[in-house]
Coordinates of C-alpha atoms in Angstrom, one line a residue:
M121 CA 204.7 42.6 212.4
N122 CA 201.9 43.0 209.8
L123 CA 202.7 46.3 208.2
R124 CA 199.2 46.6 206.7
H125 CA 197.8 47.1 210.1
L126 CA 200.4 49.4 211.5
G127 CA 197.9 52.1 211.9
C128 CA 195.7 50.1 214.3
L129 CA 198.4 49.8 216.6
T130 CA 199.6 53.4 216.6
A131 CA 196.4 55.4 216.4
S132 CA 195.7 55.0 220.2
L133 CA 199.0 56.9 220.9
A134 CA 198.0 60.0 219.1
W135 CA 196.3 61.7 222.1
L136 CA 199.5 61.8 223.9
C137 CA 200.9 64.6 222.0
L138 CA 197.4 66.4 221.6
G139 CA 196.8 66.9 225.2
E140 CA 193.3 66.7 226.8
L141 CA 190.3 67.8 224.7
S142 CA 188.0 70.5 225.9
A143 CA 184.2 70.3 225.8
Q144 CA 182.4 71.4 222.7
A145 CA 181.8 75.1 222.7
I146 CA 179.5 75.6 219.9
Q147 CA 175.9 74.8 219.1
R148 CA 175.7 71.9 216.7
S149 CA 173.0 71.6 214.0
N150 CA 173.8 68.1 213.0
V151 CA 171.6 68.3 209.8
P152 CA 171.0 64.8 208.8
A153 CA 171.9 63.7 205.2
P154 CA 169.0 64.1 202.7
A155 CA 167.5 60.9 201.2
F156 CA 169.3 61.8 198.2
E157 CA 172.2 64.4 198.7
V158 CA 173.0 66.9 196.0
T159 CA 176.3 68.7 197.1
G160 CA 177.9 71.7 195.7
S161 CA 181.2 73.3 196.4
I162 CA 181.8 76.9 197.4
Y163 CA 185.0 79.0 197.1
P164 CA 185.7 81.9 199.5
W165 CA 186.5 84.3 196.7
E166 CA 183.1 83.7 195.0
V167 CA 181.3 84.3 198.4
H168 CA 183.1 87.6 198.5
D169 CA 182.2 88.5 194.8
E170 CA 178.7 87.0 194.4
G171 CA 177.6 86.9 198.0
I172 CA 176.5 83.8 199.8
D173 CA 172.8 84.5 199.5
L174 CA 172.8 84.8 195.8
I175 CA 175.0 81.7 195.4
L176 CA 172.6 79.7 197.6
D177 CA 169.6 81.1 195.8
N178 CA 171.1 79.8 192.5
M179 CA 172.4 76.4 193.9
T180 CA 169.1 75.5 195.4
G181 CA 166.7 77.2 193.1
I182 CA 168.3 76.2 189.7
A183 CA 170.0 72.9 190.4
G184 CA 168.1 71.6 193.5
I185 CA 171.4 71.5 195.6
N186 CA 170.6 70.5 199.1
S187 CA 174.1 70.2 200.6
V188 CA 177.0 72.6 200.4
Y189 CA 180.6 72.7 201.5
L190 CA 183.4 75.4 201.6
I191 CA 186.7 74.5 200.3
A192 CA 188.5 75.8 203.5
V193 CA 192.1 74.7 202.4
M194 CA 192.5 75.0 198.8
H195 CA 195.4 73.7 196.5
E196 CA 197.1 76.0 194.0
E197 CA 194.9 76.1 190.9
H198 CA 193.6 78.6 188.2
R199 CA 189.9 79.0 188.7
P200 CA 187.6 78.3 187.0
F201 CA 189.4 75.2 186.1
N202 CA 190.8 75.2 182.6
N203 CA 192.2 72.2 180.8
D204 CA 195.1 73.0 178.3
K205 CA 194.2 69.9 176.2
L206 CA 190.7 71.3 175.6
P207 CA 189.8 74.0 173.1
G208 CA 188.7 77.4 174.5
T209 CA 189.4 79.5 177.5
F210 CA 186.8 79.4 180.3
N211 CA 186.0 82.3 182.6
F212 CA 183.7 82.7 185.5
I213 CA 180.1 82.8 184.4
H214 CA 178.1 84.6 187.0
N215 CA 180.8 86.4 189.0
P216 CA 180.3 90.0 188.9
V217 CA 183.7 91.1 190.3
R218 CA 186.3 89.0 188.3
T219 CA 186.5 86.7 185.3
E220 CA 189.2 84.3 186.9
W221 CA 191.3 83.7 190.0
D222 CA 194.5 82.0 190.8
A223 CA 194.0 80.3 194.1
E224 CA 197.0 80.5 196.4
D225 CA 198.8 77.3 197.4
S226 CA 197.3 75.6 200.4
R227 CA 196.0 78.6 202.2
A228 CA 193.4 78.5 204.9
Y229 CA 190.0 80.3 204.5
F230 CA 188.7 79.9 208.1
Q231 CA 189.9 81.3 211.4
P232 CA 192.2 78.6 212.9
K233 CA 192.8 78.4 216.6
M234 CA 196.6 78.7 216.2
E235 CA 197.4 77.6 219.8
S236 CA 196.0 74.2 219.0
Y237 CA 198.8 73.6 216.4
G238 CA 202.5 72.5 216.9
K239 CA 205.4 73.4 214.7
I240 CA 203.3 73.6 211.6
K241 CA 200.4 76.1 211.6
P242 CA 197.9 77.0 209.0
I243 CA 199.0 79.8 206.5
M244 CA 196.4 82.4 205.6
S245 CA 195.9 84.2 202.3
E246 CA 198.1 87.2 201.5
H247 CA 195.0 89.1 200.5
A248 CA 193.4 91.0 203.4
W249 CA 190.0 90.6 201.9
L250 CA 190.3 86.8 201.9
N251 CA 192.2 86.4 205.3
E252 CA 190.2 88.8 207.5
T253 CA 186.9 87.1 207.2
D254 CA 185.7 83.6 208.4
W255 CA 184.3 82.3 205.2
L256 CA 183.6 79.0 206.7
K257 CA 181.3 80.4 209.4
I258 CA 179.5 82.5 206.8
V259 CA 178.7 79.5 204.6
L260 CA 177.8 77.2 207.5
D261 CA 175.5 79.7 209.1
K262 CA 173.7 80.8 206.0
A263 CA 173.4 77.2 204.8
H264 CA 172.0 75.9 208.0
A265 CA 169.6 78.8 208.3
R266 CA 168.0 77.3 205.0
G267 CA 168.0 73.9 206.4
L268 CA 170.7 72.8 204.1
R269 CA 173.5 70.3 205.1
A270 CA 176.8 72.2 205.2
G271 CA 180.4 70.9 205.4
V272 CA 184.1 71.6 204.7
E273 CA 186.7 70.2 202.5
V274 CA 190.5 70.0 202.9
S275 CA 191.6 69.8 199.4
H276 CA 194.5 68.0 197.6
T277 CA 197.4 69.9 199.3
Y278 CA 197.5 71.3 203.0
I279 CA 201.1 72.6 203.4
P280 CA 202.4 75.2 201.0
V281 CA 205.3 74.3 198.8
D282 CA 207.2 77.5 199.7
F283 CA 206.8 76.6 203.4
M284 CA 208.2 73.1 202.8
A285 CA 211.1 74.6 200.8
K286 CA 212.3 76.0 204.1
H287 CA 211.7 72.8 205.8
P288 CA 212.8 69.9 203.5
E289 CA 212.6 67.4 206.3
Y290 CA 208.8 67.6 205.7
K291 CA 209.0 66.5 202.2
Q292 CA 208.7 63.1 200.7
R293 CA 211.7 61.6 198.8
D294 CA 212.1 59.2 196.0
I295 CA 214.4 56.2 196.0
E296 CA 217.3 58.3 194.9
G297 CA 216.8 60.7 197.8
K298 CA 215.4 63.5 195.7
T299 CA 212.8 65.6 197.5
V300 CA 209.1 65.7 196.1
D301 CA 206.8 68.6 196.8
R302 CA 204.5 66.7 199.0
P303 CA 204.6 66.4 202.9
C304 CA 205.1 63.1 204.3
T305 CA 202.6 62.1 207.0
N306 CA 205.2 59.8 208.7
N307 CA 207.0 63.0 209.7
P308 CA 205.7 63.6 213.3
D309 CA 205.3 67.3 212.9
V310 CA 203.2 66.8 209.6
R311 CA 201.2 64.1 211.2
E312 CA 200.5 66.4 214.3
Y313 CA 199.5 69.3 212.0
L314 CA 197.0 67.2 210.0
V315 CA 195.4 65.8 213.1
A316 CA 195.1 69.3 214.7
L317 CA 193.7 70.7 211.4
Y318 CA 190.9 68.3 211.2
G319 CA 190.2 68.6 215.1
D320 CA 190.2 72.4 214.7
L321 CA 187.5 72.2 212.0
A322 CA 185.5 69.6 214.0
K323 CA 185.7 71.2 217.3
N324 CA 185.2 74.9 216.4
Y325 CA 182.8 74.8 213.5
D326 CA 179.3 73.5 213.1
V327 CA 180.1 71.1 210.2
D328 CA 177.8 68.3 209.3
Y329 CA 180.5 66.7 207.2
V330 CA 184.3 67.0 206.5
Q331 CA 185.5 66.0 203.0
T332 CA 189.0 65.4 201.8
C333 CA 190.9 64.5 198.7
M334 CA 194.4 64.8 200.3
L335 CA 197.3 63.7 198.2
L336 CA 199.4 61.5 200.3
F337 CA 202.0 59.2 198.7
S338 CA 202.7 59.6 195.0
R339 CA 200.2 57.8 192.5
S340 CA 203.0 55.3 191.7
D341 CA 203.7 52.1 193.5
D342 CA 206.8 51.5 191.5
P343 CA 209.8 52.2 193.6
V344 CA 212.0 53.3 190.8
K345 CA 209.3 55.2 188.7
G346 CA 208.1 57.9 190.9
G347 CA 207.1 56.0 193.9
T348 CA 207.6 57.6 197.4
C349 CA 208.3 57.8 200.1
F350 CA 212.0 57.0 201.2
C351 CA 212.6 59.9 203.6
E352 CA 214.3 59.6 207.0
S353 CA 210.9 59.6 208.9
C354 CA 209.8 56.7 206.8
K355 CA 213.0 54.8 207.3
K356 CA 212.7 55.2 211.0
K357 CA 209.1 54.2 211.2
A358 CA 209.5 51.3 208.9
K359 CA 212.5 49.9 211.0
A360 CA 210.4 50.2 214.1
A361 CA 207.7 48.1 212.3
G362 CA 210.2 45.4 211.4
F363 CA 211.1 46.5 207.8
D364 CA 214.5 47.8 207.2
M365 CA 213.9 50.2 204.3
E366 CA 217.5 51.4 204.2
A367 CA 218.7 47.9 203.5
A368 CA 215.9 47.5 201.0
I369 CA 216.8 50.6 198.8
P370 CA 219.8 49.3 197.1
I371 CA 218.2 46.0 196.3
L372 CA 215.1 47.8 194.8
K373 CA 217.2 50.1 192.8
D374 CA 218.9 47.0 191.4
N375 CA 215.7 45.0 190.9
P376 CA 212.3 46.9 191.6
Y377 CA 210.6 43.6 191.7
A378 CA 212.7 42.1 194.3
Q379 CA 210.7 40.3 197.0
P380 CA 210.0 40.6 199.9
Q381 CA 211.4 44.2 199.6
L382 CA 208.8 45.3 197.1
D383 CA 205.9 44.0 199.2
N384 CA 207.3 45.3 202.5
W385 CA 207.5 48.8 200.9
R386 CA 204.2 48.7 199.4
N387 CA 202.5 47.5 202.6
F388 CA 204.3 50.1 204.6
R389 CA 202.9 52.8 202.4
K390 CA 199.3 51.2 202.8
A391 CA 199.8 51.0 206.5
S392 CA 200.9 54.5 206.7
T393 CA 198.0 55.9 204.7
T394 CA 195.5 53.9 206.8
E395 CA 197.0 55.2 209.9
I396 CA 196.8 58.9 209.0
Y397 CA 193.2 58.6 208.0
K398 CA 192.5 56.7 211.3
L399 CA 194.1 59.4 213.2
V400 CA 192.2 62.2 211.5
T401 CA 188.8 60.5 211.7
D402 CA 189.3 59.5 215.2
R403 CA 189.9 63.0 216.2
L404 CA 187.0 64.2 214.3
H405 CA 184.7 61.7 215.9
Q406 CA 186.1 62.4 219.3
E407 CA 185.0 66.1 218.9
N408 CA 181.6 65.2 217.3
P409 CA 180.6 61.6 216.8
K410 CA 177.8 62.7 214.3
I411 CA 180.3 64.4 211.9
D412 CA 180.3 62.6 208.5
F413 CA 183.8 61.9 207.3
R414 CA 183.7 61.9 203.6
L415 CA 186.4 60.6 201.5
N416 CA 186.8 62.3 198.1
D417 CA 188.1 59.3 196.3
L418 CA 190.5 60.0 193.4
N419 CA 190.7 56.4 192.5
D420 CA 194.4 56.4 193.5
R421 CA 194.9 52.7 194.6
S422 CA 198.5 52.8 193.8
S423 CA 198.9 55.5 196.3
G424 CA 198.5 53.3 199.3
L425 CA 194.7 53.9 199.9
V426 CA 193.0 50.8 201.0
L427 CA 189.3 51.2 201.2
E428 CA 188.4 48.0 203.2
D429 CA 190.9 48.9 205.8
L430 CA 189.1 52.1 206.4
K431 CA 185.4 50.8 206.6
G432 CA 184.8 51.8 210.1
N433 CA 186.2 55.3 209.6
I434 CA 184.7 56.5 206.3
N435 CA 181.1 57.5 206.6
S436 CA 180.5 58.3 202.9
V437 CA 182.4 58.5 199.7
H438 CA 182.4 61.1 197.0
L439 CA 183.7 60.0 193.7
S440 CA 185.7 62.4 191.7
T441 CA 184.4 61.3 188.3
H442 CA 185.1 64.4 186.2
T443 CA 186.0 62.9 182.7
E444 CA 182.6 64.0 181.2
Q445 CA 183.9 67.6 181.3
N446 CA 186.0 66.6 178.2
G447 CA 182.8 66.3 176.2
Y448 CA 182.0 62.7 176.1
Q449 CA 180.4 60.1 178.5
K450 CA 183.1 58.0 180.2
T451 CA 182.3 54.3 180.5
D452 CA 183.8 53.7 184.0
R453 CA 181.2 55.6 186.1
Q454 CA 179.1 52.6 186.8
S455 CA 182.0 50.3 187.6
R456 CA 183.6 52.8 190.0
I457 CA 180.4 53.1 191.9
A458 CA 180.1 49.3 192.0
T459 CA 183.7 48.9 193.1
T460 CA 183.3 51.4 195.9
Q461 CA 180.2 49.6 197.2
Y462 CA 182.0 46.3 196.9
F463 CA 184.9 47.5 199.4
M464 CA 182.7 49.8 201.6
G465 CA 179.3 47.9 201.8
K466 CA 175.9 49.0 200.9
D467 CA 175.4 51.2 204.2
V468 CA 178.1 53.8 203.1
P469 CA 176.6 56.3 200.8
I470 CA 178.3 56.7 197.5
I471 CA 178.1 60.3 195.9
P472 CA 179.7 60.4 192.5
G473 CA 180.7 63.8 190.9
V474 CA 178.8 65.2 187.9
P475 CA 180.7 67.7 185.8
T476 CA 178.9 70.8 184.9
R477 CA 181.8 72.8 183.4
L478 CA 184.1 72.9 180.4
L479 CA 182.7 70.8 177.5
T480 CA 179.9 69.1 179.4
T481 CA 176.5 69.1 177.7
E482 CA 173.1 68.9 179.2
A483 CA 172.7 65.4 177.8
I484 CA 176.0 64.4 179.4
V485 CA 174.7 65.8 182.7
K486 CA 171.5 63.9 182.6
S487 CA 173.1 60.6 181.5
S488 CA 175.8 60.8 184.3
I489 CA 172.9 61.3 186.8
K490 CA 171.0 58.4 185.4
I491 CA 174.0 56.1 185.4
S492 CA 174.7 57.2 189.1
V493 CA 171.1 56.7 190.2
D494 CA 170.7 53.4 188.6
G495 CA 174.1 52.2 190.0
G496 CA 172.9 52.7 193.6
A497 CA 174.4 56.2 194.3
K498 CA 172.8 58.0 197.3
G499 CA 173.6 61.5 195.9
I500 CA 175.6 63.4 193.3
G501 CA 178.1 66.2 193.5
V502 CA 177.9 69.3 191.3
K503 CA 181.3 69.9 189.8
H504 CA 181.6 73.0 190.4
Y505 CA 179.4 76.0 190.7
D506 CA 182.0 78.6 189.9
G507 CA 182.4 77.3 186.4
S508 CA 178.8 76.1 185.7
P509 CA 176.6 77.9 183.3
Y510 CA 173.0 78.3 184.5
S511 CA 171.9 75.8 181.7
M512 CA 174.2 73.0 183.2
L513 CA 172.7 73.8 186.7
R514 CA 169.1 73.5 185.2
A515 CA 170.2 70.1 183.6
V516 CA 171.2 68.8 187.0
R517 CA 167.5 69.4 188.5
N518 CA 166.0 68.1 185.2
G519 CA 168.4 65.1 185.3
L520 CA 167.4 64.2 188.7
S521 CA 163.7 64.5 187.9
E522 CA 164.1 62.4 184.8
A523 CA 166.0 59.7 186.8
G524 CA 163.0 59.4 189.2
V525 CA 164.8 60.9 192.3
T526 CA 162.0 61.7 194.7
G527 CA 161.6 65.5 195.7
F528 CA 163.2 66.9 192.5
T529 CA 160.8 68.6 190.0
P530 CA 161.9 69.7 186.6
V531 CA 162.5 73.4 185.7
I532 CA 159.5 74.9 184.0
G533 CA 160.5 77.3 181.2
M534 CA 162.0 77.8 177.8
E535 CA 165.3 78.7 176.1
V536 CA 164.9 82.0 174.7
E537 CA 166.5 81.0 171.3
K538 CA 163.6 78.5 170.8
M539 CA 160.9 81.3 171.1
D540 CA 159.7 83.3 168.1
L541 CA 162.4 85.8 167.3
S542 CA 162.4 89.2 165.7
G543 CA 165.4 91.3 165.8
Y544 CA 167.2 88.8 168.0
N545 CA 169.8 86.4 166.6
P546 CA 171.4 83.4 168.1
D547 CA 174.6 84.0 170.0
K548 CA 176.9 82.7 172.9
F549 CA 178.4 84.4 175.9
L550 CA 180.5 82.8 178.3
I551 CA 179.8 79.4 176.8
E552 CA 176.1 80.0 177.2
Q553 CA 173.8 79.7 174.3
C554 CA 171.6 82.9 174.0
V555 CA 170.2 85.6 171.8
Q556 CA 171.4 89.1 171.1
T557 CA 170.3 92.2 169.3
T558 CA 172.0 95.2 167.9
G559 CA 168.9 97.3 167.9
T560 CA 165.5 95.9 169.3
G561 CA 165.0 92.3 169.8
I562 CA 161.7 90.6 170.6
A563 CA 161.1 87.0 171.7
K564 CA 157.7 85.7 172.2
T565 CA 155.8 82.5 172.9
A566 CA 152.4 81.3 174.1
F567 CA 152.3 80.2 177.8
G568 CA 151.8 76.5 177.7
Q569 CA 151.4 76.0 181.5
P570 CA 148.1 75.9 183.6
T571 CA 146.6 79.3 184.5
G572 CA 148.0 80.4 187.8
I573 CA 150.3 82.7 189.9
Y574 CA 154.0 82.3 189.0
D575 CA 157.4 83.9 189.9
I576 CA 159.1 84.5 186.6
V577 CA 162.9 84.4 186.4
V578 CA 164.8 85.8 183.3
S579 CA 168.4 84.8 182.7
Y580 CA 170.3 87.7 181.0
A581 CA 173.7 89.0 180.6
D582 CA 174.7 92.4 181.8
E583 CA 177.5 93.4 179.5
K584 CA 180.2 96.2 179.9
N585 CA 180.4 99.3 177.7
G586 CA 176.7 100.0 177.4
Q587 CA 173.4 100.1 179.2
G588 CA 170.7 98.4 177.4
N589 CA 167.2 97.5 178.6
I590 CA 164.9 94.4 178.9
S591 CA 161.2 94.3 179.5
L592 CA 158.7 91.6 180.0
H593 CA 155.0 91.8 178.8
I594 CA 152.4 89.1 179.8
G595 CA 149.2 89.3 177.6
G596 CA 150.2 92.5 176.1
K597 CA 150.8 94.1 179.7
Q598 CA 154.2 95.2 180.9
K599 CA 155.1 93.2 184.1
A600 CA 158.6 94.4 184.5
A601 CA 161.5 96.5 182.8
W602 CA 165.1 96.9 183.9
K603 CA 168.1 98.8 182.7
L604 CA 171.3 96.7 182.2
S605 CA 173.4 99.3 184.3
E606 CA 175.5 96.9 186.4
D607 CA 178.2 96.6 183.8
V608 CA 179.5 93.4 185.3
G609 CA 180.1 91.4 182.2
C610 CA 178.4 88.1 183.4
W611 CA 175.1 86.3 183.5
R612 CA 172.5 87.5 186.0
R613 CA 169.0 86.4 186.9
K614 CA 165.9 88.7 187.3
T615 CA 162.9 87.6 189.4
I616 CA 159.5 89.1 188.9
S617 CA 157.3 87.8 191.7
N618 CA 153.6 86.7 191.9
V619 CA 152.6 87.3 188.3
K620 CA 149.1 85.9 187.2
I621 CA 149.5 84.2 183.8
K622 CA 146.7 82.5 181.9
N623 CA 147.2 79.5 179.7
G624 CA 147.7 80.6 176.2
E625 CA 148.8 84.2 176.9
E626 CA 151.6 85.8 175.0
I627 CA 154.9 85.9 176.8
R628 CA 157.1 88.6 175.3
L629 CA 160.6 89.6 176.1
T630 CA 162.0 92.8 174.5
G631 CA 165.7 93.8 174.4
I632 CA 167.1 97.1 173.5
A633 CA 170.8 97.4 172.7
D634 CA 173.0 100.4 173.7
G635 CA 176.6 100.6 172.8
S636 CA 178.2 97.1 172.8
E637 CA 175.4 96.1 175.4
T638 CA 173.3 93.7 173.2
A639 CA 170.5 92.9 175.6
K640 CA 171.4 89.1 175.7
V641 CA 168.8 86.7 177.2
D642 CA 169.1 83.0 177.7
F643 CA 166.1 81.4 179.5
I644 CA 162.8 82.3 181.0
E645 CA 161.6 80.2 183.9
F646 CA 158.2 79.9 185.5
I647 CA 157.9 78.8 189.2
P648 CA 154.5 78.0 190.2
K649 CA 153.1 79.7 193.4
T650 CA 149.4 79.0 193.8
A651 CA 146.5 77.9 191.5
V652 CA 144.1 80.4 190.3
K653 CA 140.3 79.6 190.7
K654 CA 138.5 79.9 187.5

């Protein structure tokens, strides 16, 4: 039996344990993919804290994002993401409620239909403010109302470690029989859970795409150096497919390069990985053929993922290309795009991630976008909004414009630190370059755009332990003034609508400090509305 194609022979049997599917009960938006898709992730706690309307305003207005997805099953991780190998501690930049959050292990942030699951069911957050709200529906409904494409992601892990500790039969095992804190999809209960999970999301939610970066087998295909899996479920399934894994184990322990045992084991992993992806995608497309199944590719070829075996199941590929967040441009971006196109073909859109957090710079963001566009990418993924300063989000839109992507215009405006300053001094707040004052600060410049009607957007920080003031004057006339009274300790944006500005007029921002509130400002943006007749 050809182990590599084991999945093709078994996928059709999955429906026997799932029962008959009911008719679709929800209205489908089926928003088509934009010509160039710019995706952005959303987490449930930031929807709670910032509000979905403000998040979407910022994503679309600053970065030009036209596609959003909620991380509906999230792995355990500190947010915003920090890297112990990099200098500095990174906090939420525009979250008015908290500076950081520790995501729970593999919790569901939607409202699962529990009756559709078997022995394993989704586990909700331990926090009432997270588990009592259907965050996925909120994001989908709000995004679709704006004409945005909207999806959902099942992240790295999908069953909590503490649950598996009570059910070790679900865990993978290494060649010595030691358990590994990853579920094995060859266990029938785990397989049934995954298919039900994706079926639930596809059947009961108006999702345009489902994205996943599931961690399946270990990232090692060396049987004695971390390779999995040798659990009882794998042994049973392998034997049914013609591979006696039990007999191969002592041989591989003695000689990890023994043949045909090594190839049989590796091919079994590949066939098993292909099978679970086929089961999941077949279930998705049974519920809604128009759903885009998007693989979030971690470049883990040693884990058993064979792209060419899944050409008919994967509709698009997101590339987790995050290295630039370390502060330098990685050289493999172009080759990863080309390699994926080689295996998937030109008709499957490739959407590389572009880091906008940690040590990324505006130049790196723009360069990453240019390399992606020139390499044939059909979109990019902003990685990730929760840790992105406004300046990096602006760099996304500016980078798209500079790369010649149709439909994306550059941000019109100026960094306040580049204006003529009096009483204001350069500063940095939550990794954003800005200016601050301990008394009264003035930043002014001449308006260099055509005369017209503009919305003006000022990026400023509302700090704690003080209530300063900021005012805006155009041509000597005050157009807005606001007190920094939120005391939220993060970056905010103030919009002053429909302001007539003449070319050459003076633009002046005035900040007044109060206590430790230093009236920090970062950027002033001008959004054209209508031209003014002379």
